[in-house]
Coordinates of C-alpha atoms in Angstrom, one line a residue:
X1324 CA 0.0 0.0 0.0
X1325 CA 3.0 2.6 1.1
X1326 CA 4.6 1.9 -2.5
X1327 CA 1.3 2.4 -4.3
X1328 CA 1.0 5.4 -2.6
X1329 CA 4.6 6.9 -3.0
X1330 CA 4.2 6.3 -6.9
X1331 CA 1.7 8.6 -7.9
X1332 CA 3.2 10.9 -5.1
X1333 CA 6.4 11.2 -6.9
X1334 CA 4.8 11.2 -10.6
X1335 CA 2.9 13.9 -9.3
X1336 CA 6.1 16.0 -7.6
X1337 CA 7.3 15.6 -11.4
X1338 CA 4.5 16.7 -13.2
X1339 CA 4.6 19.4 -11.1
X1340 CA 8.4 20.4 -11.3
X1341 CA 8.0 20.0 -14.7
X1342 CA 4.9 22.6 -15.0
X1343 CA 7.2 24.9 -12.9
X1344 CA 10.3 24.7 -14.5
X1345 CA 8.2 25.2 -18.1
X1346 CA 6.6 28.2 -16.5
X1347 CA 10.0 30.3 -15.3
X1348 CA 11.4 29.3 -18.6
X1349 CA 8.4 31.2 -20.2
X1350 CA 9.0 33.9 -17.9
X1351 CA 12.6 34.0 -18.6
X1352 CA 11.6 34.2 -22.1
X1353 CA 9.4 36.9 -22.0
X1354 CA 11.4 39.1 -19.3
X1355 CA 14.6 38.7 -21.9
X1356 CA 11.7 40.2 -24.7
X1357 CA 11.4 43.7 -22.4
X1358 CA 15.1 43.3 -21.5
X1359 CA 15.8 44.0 -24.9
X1360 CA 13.3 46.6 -25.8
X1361 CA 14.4 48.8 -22.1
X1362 CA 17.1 51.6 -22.6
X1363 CA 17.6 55.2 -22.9
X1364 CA 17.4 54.4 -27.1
X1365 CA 14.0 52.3 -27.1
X1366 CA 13.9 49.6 -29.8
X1367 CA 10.6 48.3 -30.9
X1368 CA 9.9 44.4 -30.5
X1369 CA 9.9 44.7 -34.3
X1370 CA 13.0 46.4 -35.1
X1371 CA 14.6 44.0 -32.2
X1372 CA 13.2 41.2 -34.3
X1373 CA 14.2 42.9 -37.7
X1374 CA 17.9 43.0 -36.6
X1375 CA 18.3 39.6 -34.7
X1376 CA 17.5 38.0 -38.0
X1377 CA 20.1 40.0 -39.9
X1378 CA 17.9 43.5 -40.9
X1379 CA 18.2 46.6 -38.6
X1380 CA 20.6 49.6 -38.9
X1381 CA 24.1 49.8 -37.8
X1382 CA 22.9 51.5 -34.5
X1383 CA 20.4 49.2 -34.0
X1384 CA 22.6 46.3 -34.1
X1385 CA 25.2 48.4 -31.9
X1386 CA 22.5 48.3 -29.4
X1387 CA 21.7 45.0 -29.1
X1388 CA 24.8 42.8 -29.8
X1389 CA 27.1 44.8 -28.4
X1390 CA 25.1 46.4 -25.2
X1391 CA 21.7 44.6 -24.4
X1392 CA 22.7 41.0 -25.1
X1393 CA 25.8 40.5 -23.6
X1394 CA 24.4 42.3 -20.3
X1395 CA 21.5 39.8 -20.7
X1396 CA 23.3 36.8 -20.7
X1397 CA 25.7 37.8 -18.1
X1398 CA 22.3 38.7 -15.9
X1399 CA 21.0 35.3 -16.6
X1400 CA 24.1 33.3 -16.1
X1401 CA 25.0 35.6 -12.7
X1402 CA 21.7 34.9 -11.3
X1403 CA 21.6 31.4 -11.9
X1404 CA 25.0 30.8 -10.6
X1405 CA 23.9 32.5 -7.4
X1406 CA 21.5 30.6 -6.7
X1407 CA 22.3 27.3 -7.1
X1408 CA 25.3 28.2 -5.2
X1409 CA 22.4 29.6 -2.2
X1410 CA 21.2 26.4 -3.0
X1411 CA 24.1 24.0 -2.2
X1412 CA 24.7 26.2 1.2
X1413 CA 21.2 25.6 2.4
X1414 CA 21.5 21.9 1.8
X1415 CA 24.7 21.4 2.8
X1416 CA 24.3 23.4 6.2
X1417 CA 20.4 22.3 6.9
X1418 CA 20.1 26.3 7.1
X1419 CA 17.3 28.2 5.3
X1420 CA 19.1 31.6 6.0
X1421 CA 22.9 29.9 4.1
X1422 CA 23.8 32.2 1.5
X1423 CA 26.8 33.4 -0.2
X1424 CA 26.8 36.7 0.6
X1425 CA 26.0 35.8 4.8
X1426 CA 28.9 33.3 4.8
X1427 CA 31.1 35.9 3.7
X1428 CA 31.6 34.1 0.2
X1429 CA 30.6 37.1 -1.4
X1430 CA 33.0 39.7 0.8
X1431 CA 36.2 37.2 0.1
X1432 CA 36.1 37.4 -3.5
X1433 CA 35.4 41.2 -3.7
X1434 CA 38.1 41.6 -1.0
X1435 CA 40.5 39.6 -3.9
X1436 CA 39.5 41.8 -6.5
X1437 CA 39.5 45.7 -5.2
X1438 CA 43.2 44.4 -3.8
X1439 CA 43.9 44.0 -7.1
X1440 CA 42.6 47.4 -8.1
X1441 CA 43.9 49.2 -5.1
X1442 CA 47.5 48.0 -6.4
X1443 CA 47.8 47.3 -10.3
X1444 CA 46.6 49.7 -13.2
X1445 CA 43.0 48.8 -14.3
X1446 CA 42.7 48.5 -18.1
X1447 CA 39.5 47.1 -19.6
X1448 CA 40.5 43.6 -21.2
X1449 CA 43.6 42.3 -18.7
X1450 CA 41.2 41.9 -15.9
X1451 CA 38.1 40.4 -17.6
X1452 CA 39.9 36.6 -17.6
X1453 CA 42.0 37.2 -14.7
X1454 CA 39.5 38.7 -12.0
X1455 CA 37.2 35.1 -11.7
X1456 CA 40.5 33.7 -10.7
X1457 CA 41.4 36.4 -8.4
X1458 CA 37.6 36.1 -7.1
X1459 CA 38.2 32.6 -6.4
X1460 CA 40.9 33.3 -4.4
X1461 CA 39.2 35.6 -2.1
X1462 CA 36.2 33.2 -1.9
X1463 CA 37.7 30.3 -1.0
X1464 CA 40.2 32.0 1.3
X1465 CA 37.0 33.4 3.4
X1466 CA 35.5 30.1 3.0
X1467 CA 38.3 27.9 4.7
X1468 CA 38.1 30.8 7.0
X1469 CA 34.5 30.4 8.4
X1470 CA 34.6 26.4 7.9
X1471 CA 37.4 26.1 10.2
X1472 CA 36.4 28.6 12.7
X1473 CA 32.6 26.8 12.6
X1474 CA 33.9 23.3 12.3
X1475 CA 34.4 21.4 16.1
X1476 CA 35.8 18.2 16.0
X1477 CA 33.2 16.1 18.2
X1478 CA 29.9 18.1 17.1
X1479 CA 31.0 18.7 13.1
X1480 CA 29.4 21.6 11.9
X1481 CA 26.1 23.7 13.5
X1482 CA 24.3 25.8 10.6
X1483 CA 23.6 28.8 13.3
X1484 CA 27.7 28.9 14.3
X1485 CA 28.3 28.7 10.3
X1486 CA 25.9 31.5 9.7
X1487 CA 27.4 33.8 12.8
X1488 CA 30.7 33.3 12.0
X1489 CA 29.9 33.8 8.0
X1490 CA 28.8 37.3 9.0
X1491 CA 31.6 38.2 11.6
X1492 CA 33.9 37.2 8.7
X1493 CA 31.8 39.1 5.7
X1494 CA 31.6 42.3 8.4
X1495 CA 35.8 42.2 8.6
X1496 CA 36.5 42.0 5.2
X1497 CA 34.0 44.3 3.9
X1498 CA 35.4 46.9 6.6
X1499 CA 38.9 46.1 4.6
X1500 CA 37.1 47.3 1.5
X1501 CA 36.0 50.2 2.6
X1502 CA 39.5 51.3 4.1
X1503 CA 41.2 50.1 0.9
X1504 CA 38.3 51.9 -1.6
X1505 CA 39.5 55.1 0.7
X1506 CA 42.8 55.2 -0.7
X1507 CA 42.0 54.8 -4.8
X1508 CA 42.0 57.3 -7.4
X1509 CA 39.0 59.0 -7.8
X1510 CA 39.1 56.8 -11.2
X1511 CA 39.5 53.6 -9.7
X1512 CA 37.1 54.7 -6.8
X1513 CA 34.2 55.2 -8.8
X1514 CA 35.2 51.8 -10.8
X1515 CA 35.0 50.0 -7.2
X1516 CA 32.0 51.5 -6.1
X1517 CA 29.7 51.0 -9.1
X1518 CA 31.1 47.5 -8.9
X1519 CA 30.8 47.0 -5.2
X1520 CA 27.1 48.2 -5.4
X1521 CA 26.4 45.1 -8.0
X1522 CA 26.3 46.8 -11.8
X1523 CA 26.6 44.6 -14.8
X1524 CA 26.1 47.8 -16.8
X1525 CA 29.5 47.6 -18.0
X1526 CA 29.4 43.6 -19.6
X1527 CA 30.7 43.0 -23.0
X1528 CA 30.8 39.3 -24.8
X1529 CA 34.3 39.0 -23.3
X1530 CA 32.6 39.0 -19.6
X1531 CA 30.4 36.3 -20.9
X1532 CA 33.7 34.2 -22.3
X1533 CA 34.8 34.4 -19.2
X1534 CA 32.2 33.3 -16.7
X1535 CA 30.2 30.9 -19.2
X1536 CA 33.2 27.9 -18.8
X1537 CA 32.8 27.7 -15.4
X1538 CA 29.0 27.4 -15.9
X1539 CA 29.0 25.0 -18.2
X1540 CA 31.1 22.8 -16.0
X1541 CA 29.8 23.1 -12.4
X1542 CA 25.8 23.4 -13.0
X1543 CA 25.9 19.9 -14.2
X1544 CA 27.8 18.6 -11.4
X1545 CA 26.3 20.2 -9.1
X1546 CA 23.0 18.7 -10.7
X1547 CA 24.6 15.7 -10.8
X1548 CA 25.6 15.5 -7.0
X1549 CA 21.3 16.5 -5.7
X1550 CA 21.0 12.9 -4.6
X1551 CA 23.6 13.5 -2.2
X1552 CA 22.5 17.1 -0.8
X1553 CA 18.9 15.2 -0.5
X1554 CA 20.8 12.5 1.8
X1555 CA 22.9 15.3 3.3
X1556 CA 19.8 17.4 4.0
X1557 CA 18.8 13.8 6.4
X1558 CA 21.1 15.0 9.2
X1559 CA 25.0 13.4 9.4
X1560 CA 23.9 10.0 11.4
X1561 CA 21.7 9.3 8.4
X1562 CA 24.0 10.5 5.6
X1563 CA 26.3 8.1 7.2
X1564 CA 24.2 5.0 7.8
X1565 CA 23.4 5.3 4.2
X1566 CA 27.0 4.9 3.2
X1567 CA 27.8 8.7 2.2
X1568 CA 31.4 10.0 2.6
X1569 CA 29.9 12.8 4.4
X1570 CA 32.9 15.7 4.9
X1571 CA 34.6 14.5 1.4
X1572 CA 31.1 15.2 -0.4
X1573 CA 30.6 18.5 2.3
X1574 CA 34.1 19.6 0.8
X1575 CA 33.0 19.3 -2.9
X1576 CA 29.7 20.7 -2.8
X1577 CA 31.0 23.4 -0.9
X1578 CA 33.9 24.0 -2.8
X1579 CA 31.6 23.9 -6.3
X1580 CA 29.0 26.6 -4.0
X1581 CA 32.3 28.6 -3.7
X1582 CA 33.3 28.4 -7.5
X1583 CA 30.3 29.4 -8.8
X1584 CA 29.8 32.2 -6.0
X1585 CA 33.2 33.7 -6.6
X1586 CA 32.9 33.8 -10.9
X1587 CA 29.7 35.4 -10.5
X1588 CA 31.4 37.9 -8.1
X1589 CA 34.0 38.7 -10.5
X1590 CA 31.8 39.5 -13.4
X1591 CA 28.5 41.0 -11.3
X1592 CA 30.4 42.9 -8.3
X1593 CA 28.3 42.9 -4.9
X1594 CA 25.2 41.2 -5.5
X1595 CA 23.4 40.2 -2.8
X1596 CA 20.3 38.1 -1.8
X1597 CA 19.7 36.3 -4.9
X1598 CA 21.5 32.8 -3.4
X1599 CA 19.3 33.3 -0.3
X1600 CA 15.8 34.4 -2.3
X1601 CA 16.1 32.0 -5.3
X1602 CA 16.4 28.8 -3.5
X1603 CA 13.6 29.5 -1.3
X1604 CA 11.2 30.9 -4.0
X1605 CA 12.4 27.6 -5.7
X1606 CA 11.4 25.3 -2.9
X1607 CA 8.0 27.2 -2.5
X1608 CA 7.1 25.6 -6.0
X1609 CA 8.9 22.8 -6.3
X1610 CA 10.0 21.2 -2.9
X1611 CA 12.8 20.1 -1.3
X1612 CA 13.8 17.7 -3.8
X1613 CA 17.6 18.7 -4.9
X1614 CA 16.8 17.0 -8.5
X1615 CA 14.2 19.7 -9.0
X1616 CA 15.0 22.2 -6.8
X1617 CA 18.9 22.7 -8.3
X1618 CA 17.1 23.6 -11.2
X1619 CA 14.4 25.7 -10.7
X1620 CA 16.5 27.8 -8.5
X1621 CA 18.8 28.3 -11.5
X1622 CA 15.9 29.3 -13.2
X1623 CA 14.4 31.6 -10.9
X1624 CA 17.4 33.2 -9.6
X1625 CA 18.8 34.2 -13.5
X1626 CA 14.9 35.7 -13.8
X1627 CA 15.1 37.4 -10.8
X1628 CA 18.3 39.4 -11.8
X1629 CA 17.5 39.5 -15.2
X1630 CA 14.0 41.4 -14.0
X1631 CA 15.5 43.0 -11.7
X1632 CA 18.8 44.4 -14.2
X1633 CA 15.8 45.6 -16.7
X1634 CA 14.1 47.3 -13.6
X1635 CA 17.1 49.3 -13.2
X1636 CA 17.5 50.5 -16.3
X1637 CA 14.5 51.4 -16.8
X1638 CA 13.4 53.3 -13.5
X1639 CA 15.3 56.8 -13.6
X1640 CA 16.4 57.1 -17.6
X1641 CA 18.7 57.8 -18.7
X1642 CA 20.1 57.1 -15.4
X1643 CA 21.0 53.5 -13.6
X1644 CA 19.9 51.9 -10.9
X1645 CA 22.4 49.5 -9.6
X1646 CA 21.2 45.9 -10.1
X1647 CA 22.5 45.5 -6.7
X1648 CA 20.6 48.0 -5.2
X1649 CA 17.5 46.6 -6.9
X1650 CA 17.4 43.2 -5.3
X1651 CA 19.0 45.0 -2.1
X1652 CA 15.2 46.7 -2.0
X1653 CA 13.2 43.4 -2.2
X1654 CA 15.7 40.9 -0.4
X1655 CA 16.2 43.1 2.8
X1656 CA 12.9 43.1 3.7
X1657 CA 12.3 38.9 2.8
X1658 CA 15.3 38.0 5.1
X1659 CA 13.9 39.8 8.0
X1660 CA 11.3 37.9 7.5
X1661 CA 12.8 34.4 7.1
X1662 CA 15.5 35.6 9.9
X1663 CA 11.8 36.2 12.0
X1664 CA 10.7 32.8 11.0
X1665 CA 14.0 30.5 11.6
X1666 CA 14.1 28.4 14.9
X1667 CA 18.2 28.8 14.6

């Protein structure tokens, strides 16, 4: 009777992920439609269509190969990235509030990178290929920092020490920013701030070069590895009982949640919320299934800075809103509110 039961149960969970994961597509589809037609020079959905398929003026195409679409892609790809790395912290620590930017993820690689600034000329194409790897640097630096410090040897790991220490640590080195952004250039200052407050308003197809690699490698392993964060998610006596190297597969995910955190860092500045927002919006319509939650938090995190990258633009032309500063707006307010909820 249980396993007649559990059948439709699960055909149903898929059916339902799969409506889901249809429906952000759709929405991704039709936010990347405005994207495109939202700027200070307004392009109709017919002369956008006229010039995608090889028509259009030399202006037109200016606009939208060399501006809108690469600052698209690089929206999508940032937000997904995000996520799924929100995603693998949540499972990994059993904590709804795990998120790049609380676990000081976020803080190391922008530490890595305005060190960089602070002390080496900034010209536009050196850094585009070299900053992910400077961003990993800083991430994983100030991720060994807060796993050690949270890690006891008889009790492991507990999500609420990992979340406090995550923030002491993010606090530190974001006080190191602001002493070192002090010191700059009025140049390089306003560089490091625009960055700092999370604007993509300066992508080219080289950014996307850059980023997409690590993308296409880590999204499917990460995909691949949701049986494990489902198992993980069980507690560490279960994980265990059911045969799972449980700190050699903690290491991985974490260091692939790192990874992902730190390129989209490097190429999107100080974005904040969308790891901690996506996953959860994610589970709302999916559940906690990794094998369809990995997914649609992809999905809903590279729509939600893809909406909220066209918000900006669009809100005080010909001026920018910092996409930062957009989700800033809506994810302060939803993490008092989980932060109200927890039990941690």
């Amino acid at each position: 009777m249980v396993h007649l039961q559990a059948a439709p149960d699960r055909n149903h969970r898929a059916a339902r992920a799969a409506a889901v994961i249809t429906g952000l597509c759709v929405l991704i589809l039709l936010a990347f439609i405005i994207s495109m037609n939202t700027g200070v020079i307004r392009l109709s959905p017919a002369d956008v269509a006229r010039t995608l398929f090889g028509g259009g003026t030399d202006q037109q195409k200016l606009i939208l190969f060399d501006f809108r679409l690469p600052r698209i892609v690089i929206s999508l790809l940032v937000g997904a990235g995000f996520a799924v790395s929100g995603a693998i912290l949540q499972g990994v620590s059993r904590n709804a509030l795990a998120d790049p930017g609380l676990l000081g993820i976020n803080a190391g690689a922008g530490l890595a990178v305005v060190l960089y600034i602070s002390f080496f000329p900034v010209k536009e194409e050196a850094p585009v290929f070299f900053m992910p790897l400077l961003a990993l640097l800083g991430a994983g630096t100030a991720a060994a920092m807060v796993y050690l410090l949270a890690y006891k040897k008889e009790q492991g790991i507990s999500s609420t020490r990992l979340i406090l220490i995550g923030i002491a640590v993010a606090a530190g080195m974001g006080a190191l920013m602001l002493v070192l952004t002090i010191r700059l250039d009025p140049k390089k200052y306003q560089f490091v701030a625009v960055w700092l407050a999370g604007s993509i308003s300066g992508t080219s197809w080289k950014y996307v070069t850059a980023v997409l690699p690590w993308m296409l490698i880590l999204l499917p392993l990460v995909f691949y590895k949701a049986r494990v964060l489902d198992v993980l998610h069980l507690g560490e006596q279960v994980a265990a009982g059911l045969g799972v190297a449980i700190e050699r597969e903690r290491r991985r995910l974490l260091a692939a949640a790192v990874v992902l955190a730190g390129v989209c860092v490097a190429v999107g500045g100080g974005i904040g919320f969308v790891g901690l927002i996506g996953p959860h919006l994610a589970r709302l319509l999916v559940g906690p299934k990794h094998r369809y939650l990995l997914p649609a938090s992809a999905l809903t995190g590279a729509l939600m800075l893809l909406a909220a990258d066209t918000l900006g633009r669009w809100m005080l032309q010909p001026s920018e809103v910092p996409t930062g500063i957009v989700v800033a707006v809506i994810g302060a307010p939803y993490f008092l509110y989980l932060l109200s909820k927890s039990k941690a």
